[in-house]
Every structure is written in structure tokens, then in C-alpha cells.
PDB file of C-alpha atoms in Angstrom:
ATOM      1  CA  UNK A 789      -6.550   6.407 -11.809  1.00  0.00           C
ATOM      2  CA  UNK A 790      -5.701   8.411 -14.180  1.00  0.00           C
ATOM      3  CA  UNK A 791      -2.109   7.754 -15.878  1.00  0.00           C
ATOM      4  CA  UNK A 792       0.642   9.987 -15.966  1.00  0.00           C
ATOM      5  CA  UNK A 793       2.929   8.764 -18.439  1.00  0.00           C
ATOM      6  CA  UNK A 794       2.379   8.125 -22.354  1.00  0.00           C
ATOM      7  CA  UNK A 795       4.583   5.437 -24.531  1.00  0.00           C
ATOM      8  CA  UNK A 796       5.834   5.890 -27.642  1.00  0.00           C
ATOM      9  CA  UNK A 797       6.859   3.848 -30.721  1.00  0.00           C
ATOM     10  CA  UNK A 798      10.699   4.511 -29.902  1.00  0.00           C
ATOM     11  CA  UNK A 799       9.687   2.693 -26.350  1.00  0.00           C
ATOM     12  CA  UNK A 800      10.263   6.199 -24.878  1.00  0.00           C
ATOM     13  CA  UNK A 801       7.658   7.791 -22.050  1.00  0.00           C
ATOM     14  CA  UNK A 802       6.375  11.518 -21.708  1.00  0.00           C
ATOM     15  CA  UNK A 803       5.324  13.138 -18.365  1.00  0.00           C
ATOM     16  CA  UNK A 804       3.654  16.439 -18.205  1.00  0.00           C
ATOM     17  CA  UNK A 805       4.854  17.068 -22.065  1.00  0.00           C
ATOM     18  CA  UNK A 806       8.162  16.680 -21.127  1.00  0.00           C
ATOM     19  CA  UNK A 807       9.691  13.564 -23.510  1.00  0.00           C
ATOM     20  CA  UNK A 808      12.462  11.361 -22.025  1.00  0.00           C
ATOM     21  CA  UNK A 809      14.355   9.607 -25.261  1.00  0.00           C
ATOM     22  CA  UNK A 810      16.249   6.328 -24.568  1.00  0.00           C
ATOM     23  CA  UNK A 811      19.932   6.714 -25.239  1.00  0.00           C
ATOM     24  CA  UNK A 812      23.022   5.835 -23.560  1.00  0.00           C
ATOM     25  CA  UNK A 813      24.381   9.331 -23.135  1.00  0.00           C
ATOM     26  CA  UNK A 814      22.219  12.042 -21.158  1.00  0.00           C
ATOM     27  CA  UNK A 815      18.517  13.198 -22.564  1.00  0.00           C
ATOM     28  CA  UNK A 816      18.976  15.150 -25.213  1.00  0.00           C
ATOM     29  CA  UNK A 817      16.111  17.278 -24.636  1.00  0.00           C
ATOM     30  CA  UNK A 818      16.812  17.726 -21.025  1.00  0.00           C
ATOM     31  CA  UNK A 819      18.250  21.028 -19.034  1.00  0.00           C
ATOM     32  CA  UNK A 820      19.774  19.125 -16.277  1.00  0.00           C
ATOM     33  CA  UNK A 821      23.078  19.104 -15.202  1.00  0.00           C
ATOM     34  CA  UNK A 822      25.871  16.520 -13.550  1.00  0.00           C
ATOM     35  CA  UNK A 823      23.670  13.532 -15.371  1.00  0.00           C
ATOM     36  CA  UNK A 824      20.341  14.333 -12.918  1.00  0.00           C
ATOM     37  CA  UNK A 825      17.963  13.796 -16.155  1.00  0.00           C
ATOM     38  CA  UNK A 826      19.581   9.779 -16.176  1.00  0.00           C
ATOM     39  CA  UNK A 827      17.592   9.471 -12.474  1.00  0.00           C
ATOM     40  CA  UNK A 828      14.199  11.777 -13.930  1.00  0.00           C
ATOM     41  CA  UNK A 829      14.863   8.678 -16.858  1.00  0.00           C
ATOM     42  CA  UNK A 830      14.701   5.981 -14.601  1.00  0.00           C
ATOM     43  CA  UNK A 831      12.066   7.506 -12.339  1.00  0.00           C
ATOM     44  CA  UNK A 832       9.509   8.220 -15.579  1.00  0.00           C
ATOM     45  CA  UNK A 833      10.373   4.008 -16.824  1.00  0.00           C
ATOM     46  CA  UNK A 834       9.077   3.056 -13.120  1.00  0.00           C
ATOM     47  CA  UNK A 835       6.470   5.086 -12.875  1.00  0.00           C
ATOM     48  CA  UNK A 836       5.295   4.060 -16.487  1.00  0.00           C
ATOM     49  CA  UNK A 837       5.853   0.126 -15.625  1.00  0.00           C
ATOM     50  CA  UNK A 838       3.992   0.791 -11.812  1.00  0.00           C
ATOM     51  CA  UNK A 839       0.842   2.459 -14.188  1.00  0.00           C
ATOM     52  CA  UNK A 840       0.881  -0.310 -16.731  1.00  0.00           C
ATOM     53  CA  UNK A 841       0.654  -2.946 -13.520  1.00  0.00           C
ATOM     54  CA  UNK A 842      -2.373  -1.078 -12.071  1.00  0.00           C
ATOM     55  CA  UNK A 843      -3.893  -0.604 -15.534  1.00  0.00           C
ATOM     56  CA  UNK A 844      -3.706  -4.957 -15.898  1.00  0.00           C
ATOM     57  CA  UNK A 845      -4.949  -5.122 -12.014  1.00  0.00           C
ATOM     58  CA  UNK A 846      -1.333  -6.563 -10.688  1.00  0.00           C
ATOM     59  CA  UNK A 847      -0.695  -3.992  -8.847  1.00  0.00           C
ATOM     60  CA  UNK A 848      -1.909  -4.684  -5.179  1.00  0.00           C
ATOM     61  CA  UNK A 849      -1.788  -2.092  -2.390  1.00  0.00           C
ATOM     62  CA  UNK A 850      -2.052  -3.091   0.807  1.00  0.00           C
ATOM     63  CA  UNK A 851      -4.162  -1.081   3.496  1.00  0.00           C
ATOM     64  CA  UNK A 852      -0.747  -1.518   6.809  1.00  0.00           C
ATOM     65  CA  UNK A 853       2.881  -2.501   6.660  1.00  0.00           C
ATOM     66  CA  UNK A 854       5.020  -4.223   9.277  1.00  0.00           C
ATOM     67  CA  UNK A 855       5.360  -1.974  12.248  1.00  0.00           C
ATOM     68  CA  UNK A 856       2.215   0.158  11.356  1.00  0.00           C
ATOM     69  CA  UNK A 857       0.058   1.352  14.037  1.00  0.00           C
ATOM     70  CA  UNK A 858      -4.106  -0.034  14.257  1.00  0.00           C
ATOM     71  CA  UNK A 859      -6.633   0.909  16.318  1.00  0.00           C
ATOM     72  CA  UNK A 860      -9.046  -2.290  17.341  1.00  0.00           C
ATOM     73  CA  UNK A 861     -12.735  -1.981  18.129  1.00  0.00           C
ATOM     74  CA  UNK A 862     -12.918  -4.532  20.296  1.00  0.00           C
ATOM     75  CA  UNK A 863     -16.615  -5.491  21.430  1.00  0.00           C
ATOM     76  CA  UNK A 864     -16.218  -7.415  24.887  1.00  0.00           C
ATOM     77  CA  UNK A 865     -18.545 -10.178  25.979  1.00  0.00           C
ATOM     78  CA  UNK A 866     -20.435  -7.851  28.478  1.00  0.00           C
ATOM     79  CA  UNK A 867     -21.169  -5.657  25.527  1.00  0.00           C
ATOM     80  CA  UNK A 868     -18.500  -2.660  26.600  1.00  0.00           C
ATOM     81  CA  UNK A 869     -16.238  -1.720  23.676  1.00  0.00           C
ATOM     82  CA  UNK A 870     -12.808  -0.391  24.182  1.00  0.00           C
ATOM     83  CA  UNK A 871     -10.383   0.989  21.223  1.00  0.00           C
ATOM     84  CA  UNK A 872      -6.825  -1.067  21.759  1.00  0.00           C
ATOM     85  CA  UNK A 873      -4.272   0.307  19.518  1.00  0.00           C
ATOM     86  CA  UNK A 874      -1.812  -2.557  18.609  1.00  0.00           C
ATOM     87  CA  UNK A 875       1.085  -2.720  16.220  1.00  0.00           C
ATOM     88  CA  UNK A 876       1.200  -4.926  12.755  1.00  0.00           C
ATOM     89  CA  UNK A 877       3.671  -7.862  13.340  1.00  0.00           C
ATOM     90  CA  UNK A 878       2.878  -9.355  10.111  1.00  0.00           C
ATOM     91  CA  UNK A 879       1.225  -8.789   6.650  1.00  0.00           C
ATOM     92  CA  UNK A 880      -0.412 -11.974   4.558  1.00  0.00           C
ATOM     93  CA  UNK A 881      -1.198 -10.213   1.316  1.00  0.00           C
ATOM     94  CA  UNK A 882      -2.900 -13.591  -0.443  1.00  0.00           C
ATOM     95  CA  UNK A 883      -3.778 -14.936   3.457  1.00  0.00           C
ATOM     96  CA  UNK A 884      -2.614 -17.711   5.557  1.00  0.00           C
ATOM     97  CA  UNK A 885      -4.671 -20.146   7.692  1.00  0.00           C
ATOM     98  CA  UNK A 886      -4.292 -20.545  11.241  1.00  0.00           C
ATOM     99  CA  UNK A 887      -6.501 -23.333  13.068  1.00  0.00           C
ATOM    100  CA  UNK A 888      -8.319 -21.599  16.142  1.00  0.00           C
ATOM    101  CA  UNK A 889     -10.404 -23.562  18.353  1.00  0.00           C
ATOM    102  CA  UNK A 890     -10.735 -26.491  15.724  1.00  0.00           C
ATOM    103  CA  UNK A 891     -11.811 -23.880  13.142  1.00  0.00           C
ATOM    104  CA  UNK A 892      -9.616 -22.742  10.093  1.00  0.00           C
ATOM    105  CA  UNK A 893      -9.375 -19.231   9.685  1.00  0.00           C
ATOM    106  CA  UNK A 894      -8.268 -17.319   6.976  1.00  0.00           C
ATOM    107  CA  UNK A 895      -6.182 -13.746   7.958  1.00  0.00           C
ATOM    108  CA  UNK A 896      -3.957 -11.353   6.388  1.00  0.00           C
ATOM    109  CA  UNK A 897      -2.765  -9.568   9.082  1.00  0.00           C
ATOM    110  CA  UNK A 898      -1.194 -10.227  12.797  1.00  0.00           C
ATOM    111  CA  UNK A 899      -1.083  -7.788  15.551  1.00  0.00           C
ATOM    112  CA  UNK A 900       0.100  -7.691  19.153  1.00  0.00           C
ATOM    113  CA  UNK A 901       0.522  -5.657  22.041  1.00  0.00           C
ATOM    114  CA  UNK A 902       1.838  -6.303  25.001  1.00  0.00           C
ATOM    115  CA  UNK A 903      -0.756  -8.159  26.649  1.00  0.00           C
ATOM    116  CA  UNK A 904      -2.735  -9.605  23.511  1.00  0.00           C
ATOM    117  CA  UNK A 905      -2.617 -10.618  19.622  1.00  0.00           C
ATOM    118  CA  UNK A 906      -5.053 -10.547  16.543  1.00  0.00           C
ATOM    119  CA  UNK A 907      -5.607 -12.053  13.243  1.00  0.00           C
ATOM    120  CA  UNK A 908      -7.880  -9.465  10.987  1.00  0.00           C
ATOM    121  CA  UNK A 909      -8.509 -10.336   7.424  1.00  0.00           C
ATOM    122  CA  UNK A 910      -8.486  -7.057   4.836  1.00  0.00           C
ATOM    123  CA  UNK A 911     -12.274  -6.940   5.052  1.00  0.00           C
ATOM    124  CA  UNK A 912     -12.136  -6.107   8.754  1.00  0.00           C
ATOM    125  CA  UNK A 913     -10.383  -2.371   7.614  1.00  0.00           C
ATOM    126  CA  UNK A 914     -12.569  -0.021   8.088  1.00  0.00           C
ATOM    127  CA  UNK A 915     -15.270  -2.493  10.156  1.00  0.00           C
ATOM    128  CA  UNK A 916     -13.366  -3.329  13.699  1.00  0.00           C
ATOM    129  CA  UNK A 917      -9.965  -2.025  12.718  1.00  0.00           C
ATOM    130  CA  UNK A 918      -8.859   1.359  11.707  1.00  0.00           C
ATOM    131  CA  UNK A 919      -5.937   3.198  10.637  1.00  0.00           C
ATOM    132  CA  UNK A 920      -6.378   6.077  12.712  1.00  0.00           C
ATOM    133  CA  UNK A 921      -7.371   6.849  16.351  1.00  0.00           C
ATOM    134  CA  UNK A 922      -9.706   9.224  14.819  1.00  0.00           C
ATOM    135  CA  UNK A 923     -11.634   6.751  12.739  1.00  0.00           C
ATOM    136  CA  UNK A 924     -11.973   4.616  15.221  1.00  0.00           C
ATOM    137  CA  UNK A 925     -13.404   7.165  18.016  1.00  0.00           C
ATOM    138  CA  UNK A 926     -15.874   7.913  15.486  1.00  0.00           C
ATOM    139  CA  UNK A 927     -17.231   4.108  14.855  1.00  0.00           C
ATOM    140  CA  UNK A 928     -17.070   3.943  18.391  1.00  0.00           C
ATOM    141  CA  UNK A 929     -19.481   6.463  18.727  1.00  0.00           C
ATOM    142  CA  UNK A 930     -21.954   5.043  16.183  1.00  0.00           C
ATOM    143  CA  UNK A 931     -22.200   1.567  18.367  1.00  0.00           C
TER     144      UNK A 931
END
């Protein structure tokens, strides 16, 4: 991705040519009023510290959060498949194991509805699970 913010020797950042310089009263180079340049300040440092964590690959983003909606293609022993939308009751970013019919398994993320759970791994995003009804009307089509 391409960054957005520059650093200079005086440990100050630039966005879109406009320069942000460290000092305890307001920006000097700033036309805001009531102190609103301190927050454009702040928001410039995060930005540059979120782009220097992607840049050294620390920066992980994860496909759901809790209470996110997903859309299972679920594949049923007869050979029907049926899309069950279910909501994300937990996120594993680095995995857990859970011991299922004396094998360990490896997931990253739990969902439930009412009548059933899951355990899908990130790998299964875009495979069985989806992120939108859409997506997963369309693999459903391809089986």
C-alpha cells in the first residue's frame, strides 16, 4: 500500500504536503481554530505509526470481528448445499486448538446460530465462508 505520511529529521510527519511540526503549543503552520490542528497532530502520528507497522508486516487485519455476520456453504452428507448465515462469537487471530472427535484442530474463528456452531480457520474465507450473502449465492452457484 502505498504510504501516506513522510518523516522528517525533526521527527515531524507530512500528509498531502501539509507539515505537522511537534511543539507543545498549536501547529504553527496550521489554519485551525479552538486547538482542532492538536487532534489533525495526533491523527497524522497514528496514521504514520499504523503505516510503519504494515511496512515491517506487524500489522495484521483480520477478515470478521465479534458480532459480524457469515454466510456458511455448508455441503450436507446427501450432497445438497444450503447457505446458513451465522454470527462470529469469537476471533483467534494466531488460532486455538479444540480436540474434535479425537482429532486436534486448529481454528480462528467460532460461530453459532441458534441451532448450530462452527470452527473455520482464515483459509476457509472466501472457500465455504463468505462475508456477504452475495458471495456466497454466487459460489453456490458454481457447485
Amino acid at each position: 500500500m502505498e504510504r501516506l505520511t513522510e518523516k522528517f529529521k525533526d521527527e515531524s510527519y507530512c500528509i498531502s504536503d501539509i507539515r505537522v511540526i511537534r511543539k507543545e503549543t498549536f501547529y504553527e503552520d496550521m489554519e485551525c481554530s479552538h486547538g482542532y490542528d492538536l487532534y489533525i497532530g495526533k491523527a497524522i502520528d497514528k496514521l504514520a505509526e499504523y503505516e510503519n507497522l504494515e511496512e515491517q508486516g506487524k500489522l495484521l487485519k483480520l477478515p470478521v470481528a465479534v458480532g459480524d455476520a457469515v454466510y456458511h456453504l455448508c455441503t450436507f452428507e446427501n450432497g445438497e448445499s444450503e447457505i446458513i448465515e451465522m454470527k462470529v462469537g469469537c476471533v483467534e487471530p494466531c488460532g486455538s486448538i479444540r480436540q474434535h472427535k479425537g482429532v486436534c484442530e486448529i481454528w480462528n474463528v467460532y460461530a453459532e446460530t441458534d441451532c448450530t456452531k462452527a470452527y473455520f480457520r482464515f483459509s476457509d474465507f472466501n472457500k465455504t465462508v463468505f462475508l456477504t450473502r452475495e458471495e456466497a449465492e454466487a459460489a453456490l452457484k458454481e457447485l
